[in-house]
Each structure stands twice: as C-alpha cells, then as structure tokens.
CSV table of C-alpha atoms in Angstrom, one decimal:
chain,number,residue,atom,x,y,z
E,175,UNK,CA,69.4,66.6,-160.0
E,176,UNK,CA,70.3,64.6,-157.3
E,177,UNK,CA,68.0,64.2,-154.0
E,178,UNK,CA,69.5,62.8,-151.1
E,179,UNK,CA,67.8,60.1,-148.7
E,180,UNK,CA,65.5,61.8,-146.0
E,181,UNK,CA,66.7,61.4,-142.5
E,182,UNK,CA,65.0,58.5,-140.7
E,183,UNK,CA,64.7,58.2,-136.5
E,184,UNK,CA,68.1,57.6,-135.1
E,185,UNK,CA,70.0,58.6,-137.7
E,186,UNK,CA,72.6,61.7,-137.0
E,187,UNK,CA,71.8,65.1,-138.1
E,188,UNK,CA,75.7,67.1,-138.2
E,189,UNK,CA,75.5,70.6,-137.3
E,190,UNK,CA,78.5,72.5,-138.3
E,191,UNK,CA,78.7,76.6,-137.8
E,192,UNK,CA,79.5,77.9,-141.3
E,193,UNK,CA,78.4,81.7,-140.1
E,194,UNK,CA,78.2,82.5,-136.7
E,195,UNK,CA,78.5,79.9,-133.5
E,196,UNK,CA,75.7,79.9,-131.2
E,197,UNK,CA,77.8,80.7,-128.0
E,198,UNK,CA,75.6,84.0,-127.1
E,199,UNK,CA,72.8,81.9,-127.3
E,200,UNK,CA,73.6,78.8,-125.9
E,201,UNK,CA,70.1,77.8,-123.7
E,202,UNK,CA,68.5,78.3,-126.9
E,203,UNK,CA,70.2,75.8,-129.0
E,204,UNK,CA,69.9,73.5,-126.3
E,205,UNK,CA,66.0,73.6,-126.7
E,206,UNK,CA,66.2,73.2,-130.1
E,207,UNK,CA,68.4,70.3,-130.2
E,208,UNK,CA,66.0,68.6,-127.6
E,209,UNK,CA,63.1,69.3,-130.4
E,210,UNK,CA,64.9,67.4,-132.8
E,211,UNK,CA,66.5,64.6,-130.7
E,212,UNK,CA,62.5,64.3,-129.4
E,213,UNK,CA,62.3,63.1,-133.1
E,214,UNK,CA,64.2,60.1,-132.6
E,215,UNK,CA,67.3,61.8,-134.0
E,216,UNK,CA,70.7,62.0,-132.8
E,217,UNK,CA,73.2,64.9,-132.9
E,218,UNK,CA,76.5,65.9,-134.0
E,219,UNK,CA,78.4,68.7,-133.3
E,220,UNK,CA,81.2,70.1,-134.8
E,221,UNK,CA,84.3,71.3,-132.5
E,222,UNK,CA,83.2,75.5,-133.6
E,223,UNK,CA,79.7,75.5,-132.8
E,224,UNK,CA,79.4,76.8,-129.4
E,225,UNK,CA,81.8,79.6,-130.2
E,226,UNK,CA,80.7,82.9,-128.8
E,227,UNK,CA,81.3,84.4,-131.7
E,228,UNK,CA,79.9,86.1,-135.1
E,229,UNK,CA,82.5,84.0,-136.4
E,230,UNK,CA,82.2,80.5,-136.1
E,231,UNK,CA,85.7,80.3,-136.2
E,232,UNK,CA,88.3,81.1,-138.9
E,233,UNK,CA,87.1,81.0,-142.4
E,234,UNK,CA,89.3,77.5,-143.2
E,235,UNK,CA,88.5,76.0,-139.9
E,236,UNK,CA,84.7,76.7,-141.1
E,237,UNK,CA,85.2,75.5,-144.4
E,238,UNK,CA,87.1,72.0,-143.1
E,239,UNK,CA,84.3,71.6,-140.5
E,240,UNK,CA,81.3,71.8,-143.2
E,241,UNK,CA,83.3,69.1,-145.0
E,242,UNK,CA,83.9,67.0,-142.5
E,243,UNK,CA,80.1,66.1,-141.7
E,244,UNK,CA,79.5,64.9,-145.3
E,245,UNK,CA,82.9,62.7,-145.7
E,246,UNK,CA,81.4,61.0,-142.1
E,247,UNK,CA,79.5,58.3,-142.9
E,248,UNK,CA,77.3,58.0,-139.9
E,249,UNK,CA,75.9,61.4,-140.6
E,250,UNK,CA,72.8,61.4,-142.8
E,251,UNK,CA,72.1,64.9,-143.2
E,252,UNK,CA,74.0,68.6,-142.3
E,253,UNK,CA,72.3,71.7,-141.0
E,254,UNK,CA,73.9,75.0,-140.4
E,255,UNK,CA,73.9,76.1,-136.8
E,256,UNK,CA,72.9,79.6,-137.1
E,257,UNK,CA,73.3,82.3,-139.4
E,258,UNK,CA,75.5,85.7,-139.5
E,259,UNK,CA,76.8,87.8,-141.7
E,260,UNK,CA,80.3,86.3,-142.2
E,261,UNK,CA,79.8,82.9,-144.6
E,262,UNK,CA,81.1,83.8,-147.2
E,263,UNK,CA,84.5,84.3,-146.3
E,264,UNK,CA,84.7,80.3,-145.3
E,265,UNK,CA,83.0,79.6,-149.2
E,266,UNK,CA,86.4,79.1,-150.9
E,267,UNK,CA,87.7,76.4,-148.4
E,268,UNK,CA,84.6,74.1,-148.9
E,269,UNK,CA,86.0,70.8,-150.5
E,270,UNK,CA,83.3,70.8,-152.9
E,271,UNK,CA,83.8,67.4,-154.9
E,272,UNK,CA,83.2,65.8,-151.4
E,273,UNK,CA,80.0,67.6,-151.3
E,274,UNK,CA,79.1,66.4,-154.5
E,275,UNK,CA,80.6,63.0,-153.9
E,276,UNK,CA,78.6,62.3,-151.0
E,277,UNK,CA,75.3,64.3,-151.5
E,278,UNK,CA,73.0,64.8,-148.0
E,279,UNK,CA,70.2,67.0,-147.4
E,280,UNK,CA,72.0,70.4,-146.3
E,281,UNK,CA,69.3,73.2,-144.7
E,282,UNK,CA,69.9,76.6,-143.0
E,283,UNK,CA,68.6,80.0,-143.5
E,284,UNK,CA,69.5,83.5,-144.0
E,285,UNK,CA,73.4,83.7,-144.4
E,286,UNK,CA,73.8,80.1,-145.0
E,287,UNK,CA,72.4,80.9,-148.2
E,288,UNK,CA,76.1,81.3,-148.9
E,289,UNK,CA,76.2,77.5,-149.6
E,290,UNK,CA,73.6,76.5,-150.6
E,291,UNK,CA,72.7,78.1,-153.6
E,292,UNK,CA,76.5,76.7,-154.3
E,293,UNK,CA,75.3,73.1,-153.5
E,294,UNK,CA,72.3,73.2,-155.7
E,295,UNK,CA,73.2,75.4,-158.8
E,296,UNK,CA,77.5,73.2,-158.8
E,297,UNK,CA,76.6,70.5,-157.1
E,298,UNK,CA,73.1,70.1,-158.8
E,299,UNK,CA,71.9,68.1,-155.8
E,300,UNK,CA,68.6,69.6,-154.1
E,301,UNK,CA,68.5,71.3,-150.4
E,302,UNK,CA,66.1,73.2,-148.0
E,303,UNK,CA,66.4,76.6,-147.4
E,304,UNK,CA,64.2,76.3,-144.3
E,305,UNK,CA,65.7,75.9,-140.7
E,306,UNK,CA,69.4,76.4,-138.6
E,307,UNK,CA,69.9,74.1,-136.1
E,308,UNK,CA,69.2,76.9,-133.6
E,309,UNK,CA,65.7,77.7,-134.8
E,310,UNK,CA,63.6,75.1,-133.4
E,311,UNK,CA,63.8,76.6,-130.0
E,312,UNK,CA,60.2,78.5,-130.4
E,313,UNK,CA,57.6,77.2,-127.3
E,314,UNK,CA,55.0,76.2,-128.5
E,315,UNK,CA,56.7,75.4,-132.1
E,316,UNK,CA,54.8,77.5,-134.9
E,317,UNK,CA,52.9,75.2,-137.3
E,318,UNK,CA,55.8,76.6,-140.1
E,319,UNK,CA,58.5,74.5,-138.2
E,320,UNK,CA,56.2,71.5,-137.1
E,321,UNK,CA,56.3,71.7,-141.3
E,322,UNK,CA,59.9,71.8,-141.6
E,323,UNK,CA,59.8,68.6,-139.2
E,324,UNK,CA,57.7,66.3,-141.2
E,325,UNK,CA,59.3,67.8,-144.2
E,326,UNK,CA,63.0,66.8,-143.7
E,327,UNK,CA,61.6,63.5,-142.4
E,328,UNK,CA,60.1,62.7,-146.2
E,329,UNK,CA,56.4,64.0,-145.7
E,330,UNK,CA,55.9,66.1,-148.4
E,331,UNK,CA,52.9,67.9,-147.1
E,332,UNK,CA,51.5,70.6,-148.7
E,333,UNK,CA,51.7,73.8,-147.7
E,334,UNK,CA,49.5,77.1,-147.5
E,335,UNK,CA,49.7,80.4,-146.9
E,336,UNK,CA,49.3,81.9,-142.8
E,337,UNK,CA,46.9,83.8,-142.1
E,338,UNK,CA,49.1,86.3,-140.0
E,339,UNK,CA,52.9,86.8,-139.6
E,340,UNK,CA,55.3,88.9,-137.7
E,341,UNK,CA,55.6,92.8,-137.8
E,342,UNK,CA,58.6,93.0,-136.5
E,343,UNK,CA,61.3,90.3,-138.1
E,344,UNK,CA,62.5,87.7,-136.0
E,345,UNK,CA,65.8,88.7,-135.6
E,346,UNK,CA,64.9,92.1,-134.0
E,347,UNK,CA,61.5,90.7,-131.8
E,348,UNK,CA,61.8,90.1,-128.2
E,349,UNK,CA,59.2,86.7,-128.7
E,350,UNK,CA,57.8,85.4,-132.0
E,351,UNK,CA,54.4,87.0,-132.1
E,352,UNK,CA,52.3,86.4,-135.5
E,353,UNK,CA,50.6,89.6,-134.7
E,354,UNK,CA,49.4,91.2,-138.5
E,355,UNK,CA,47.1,89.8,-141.1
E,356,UNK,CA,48.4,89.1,-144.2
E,357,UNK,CA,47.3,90.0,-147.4
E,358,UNK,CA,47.6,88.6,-150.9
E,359,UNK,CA,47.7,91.0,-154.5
E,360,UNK,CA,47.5,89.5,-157.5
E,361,UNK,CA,46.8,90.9,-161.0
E,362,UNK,CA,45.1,87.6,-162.2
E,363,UNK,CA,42.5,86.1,-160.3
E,364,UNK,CA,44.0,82.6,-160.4
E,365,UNK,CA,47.5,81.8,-161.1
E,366,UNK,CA,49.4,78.7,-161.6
E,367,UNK,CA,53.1,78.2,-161.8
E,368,UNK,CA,55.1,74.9,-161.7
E,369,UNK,CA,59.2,74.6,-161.9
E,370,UNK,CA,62.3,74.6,-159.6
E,371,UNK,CA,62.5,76.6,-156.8
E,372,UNK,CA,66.0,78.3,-155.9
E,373,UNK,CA,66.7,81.9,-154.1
E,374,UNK,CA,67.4,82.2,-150.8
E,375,UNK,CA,68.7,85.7,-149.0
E,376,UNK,CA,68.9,88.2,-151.5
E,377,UNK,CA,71.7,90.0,-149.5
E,378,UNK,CA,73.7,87.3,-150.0
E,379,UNK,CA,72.9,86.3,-153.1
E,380,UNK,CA,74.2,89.5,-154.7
E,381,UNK,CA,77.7,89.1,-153.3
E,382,UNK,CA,78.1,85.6,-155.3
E,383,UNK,CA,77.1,87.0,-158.4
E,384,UNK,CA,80.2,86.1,-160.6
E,385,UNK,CA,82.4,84.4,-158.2
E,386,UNK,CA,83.2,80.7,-159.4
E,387,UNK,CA,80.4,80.1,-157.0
E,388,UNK,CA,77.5,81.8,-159.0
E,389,UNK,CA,76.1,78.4,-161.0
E,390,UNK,CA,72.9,80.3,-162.3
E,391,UNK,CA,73.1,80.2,-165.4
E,392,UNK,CA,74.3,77.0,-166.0
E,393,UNK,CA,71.8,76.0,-163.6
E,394,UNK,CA,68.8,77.6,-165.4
E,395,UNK,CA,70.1,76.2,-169.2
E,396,UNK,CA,70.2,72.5,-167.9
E,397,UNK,CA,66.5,73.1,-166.3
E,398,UNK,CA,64.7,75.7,-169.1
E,399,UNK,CA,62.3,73.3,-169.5
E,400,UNK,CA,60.9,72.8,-166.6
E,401,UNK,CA,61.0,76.7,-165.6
E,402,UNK,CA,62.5,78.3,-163.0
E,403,UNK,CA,61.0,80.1,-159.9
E,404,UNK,CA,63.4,82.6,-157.9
C-alpha cells in the first residue's frame, strides 16, 4: 500500500467539491480555512466550491476538478469541501490512473466516502476518513479535530475514546454540544484487535457494492494476513 508524504507548513492543501459546494454556508468555510491556513498551510480552491448548491456542479465538471488537484504539482494533499448526498454521480469521471499515478493524502467525510473507499481498495494507496474542508469551523475546536490537525501533519498520536458525544448528530444540531455520556459493551473484558482499517458511510457504501468501483474483495485477499477491520 502506498502512503503519501504528510503535508508540511506552507505546503497547499487543494479543496475540490466532489458532493455539495459550500455556497449556503459560506462564513463557515471561511473560519475553517483560517484554522488550517493558521497552520502554516496554504489553500487551493477549485472554480465549483463556493457553489450554492447540493451539487457542486455537474457530475463531469466534479469529476475533472477532483483530478485536477492531484495532476498539480504544487498541491500536496486534497480534501473534499463538504459532503452531500450527490457524489456518486461524479465517480465515473474521476481519471483514476492519475490518482494512482500521483498518490496524496485525500480526507473527507460522510458522502465523500464515495471516493475514497475507491482510492484505497483500486488505488491501494491509504487516506483519512476524518475531516471536509468545511468542518474545522467549530469555536473552540473539539479535541477530535485538534486530532485530525496533528494527524494529517504526521503526528501519529494515539487516540482514546471521549468521554461524552452529541445527542443530536451534527448535521441536525444548532451548535456542537457533547452533551451525553458514553458508554462501552463488550462481551470480553479485554479485547485486542490489530489490521487495516477501511469503512466509511455505510449509506454510501451500499450503493458501490458491485460497480467497477467496489475493490473489496480484491482488497481484503491482497491484505488476509494482516486482517481487516470495517
């Protein structure tokens, strides 16, 4: 498996809107591109990402626009702007060798799971299901995206479980409130598992079962032995 170079200060993060542009929300992305520029890095947009639309624009528009960021050589690693419910419409017009050809760190969340599970299980090069480019807009930032930070900078930290999260998902809350205890069941006291982690939004997940862009299996043959966690 191939794992790109993490992103260093002053390199360019592209930002490309594979699902839906950030148009409606437009304050918000700019507060979470001033989080990430406060990290010494520098930004690139794509021509589609402010659209006010679900759509962030037509399917091949969105597909040429992913691609674009990793043929440019000045941009070090790709992010999706926001997610959606449209992505996998633009799937077919991603030129896919040039992902392949030029492997970066590509992160998003939620519909953008649309690429990449594509990316990892064709591709076989690692990404982050973690962040959009939108989501770093939360005052004061949660410790789970001061995490993402140092992650996608190369600190490997570890992680733990929160003691609280949100009720209410963060899609339908008015603010981002960790407001109810969490709790853990288990039927083994202790349990350890080790092995390579891919997933993502189940929702999308189901509609690429089968299409030329379901890898899976040949995924989880070429990786038995070091086990596989969903």
């Amino acid at each position: 498996m191939i794992y790109p170079e993490f992103i260093r200060k002053n390199e360019v993060i592209g930002i490309s809107a594979p699902s839906a542009g950030v148009g409606k929300k437009i304050d918000d992305f700019e507060r979470s591109l001033a989080v990430l520029r406060k990290r010494g890095w520098q930004i690139k947009e794509t021509a589609s990402v402010r659209l006010n639309s679900d759509r962030g624009g037509d399917a091949e528009t969105r597909g040429k626009e992913l691609t674009s960021l990793f043929k440019d050589p000045e941009v070090r690693m790709v992010m999706a702007a926001a997610g959606g419910d449209f992505l996998l419409e633009m799937v077919p017009y991603v030129n896919w060798n040039v992902l392949k050809k030029h492997p970066k760190w590509l992160m998003g969340m939620s519909d953008p799971t649309g690429i990449l599970f594509p990316y990892v299980t064709n591709c076989d090069v690692a990404a982050f299901y973690g962040l959009n480019g939108g989501s770093y807009d939360i005052e004061p930032l949660p410790k789970f995206v001061k995490n993402n930070l140092e992650i996608i900078s190369g600190n490997l930290i570890e992680q733990k479980s929160f003691s609280k999260y949100m009720k209410t998902p963060g899609f339908l809350a008015e603010k981002i409130e960790f407001d109810t205890p969490d709790r853990w069941q288990c039927t083994e006291k202790t349990l350890d598992v080790s092995g390579r982690c891919i997933g993502g939004c189940i929702d999308v997940l189901k509609d690429l079962i089968g299409t030329p862009y379901d890898g899976t299996k040949k995924f989880i043959k070429k990786y038995q032995d070091d086990g596989i966690i969903w």
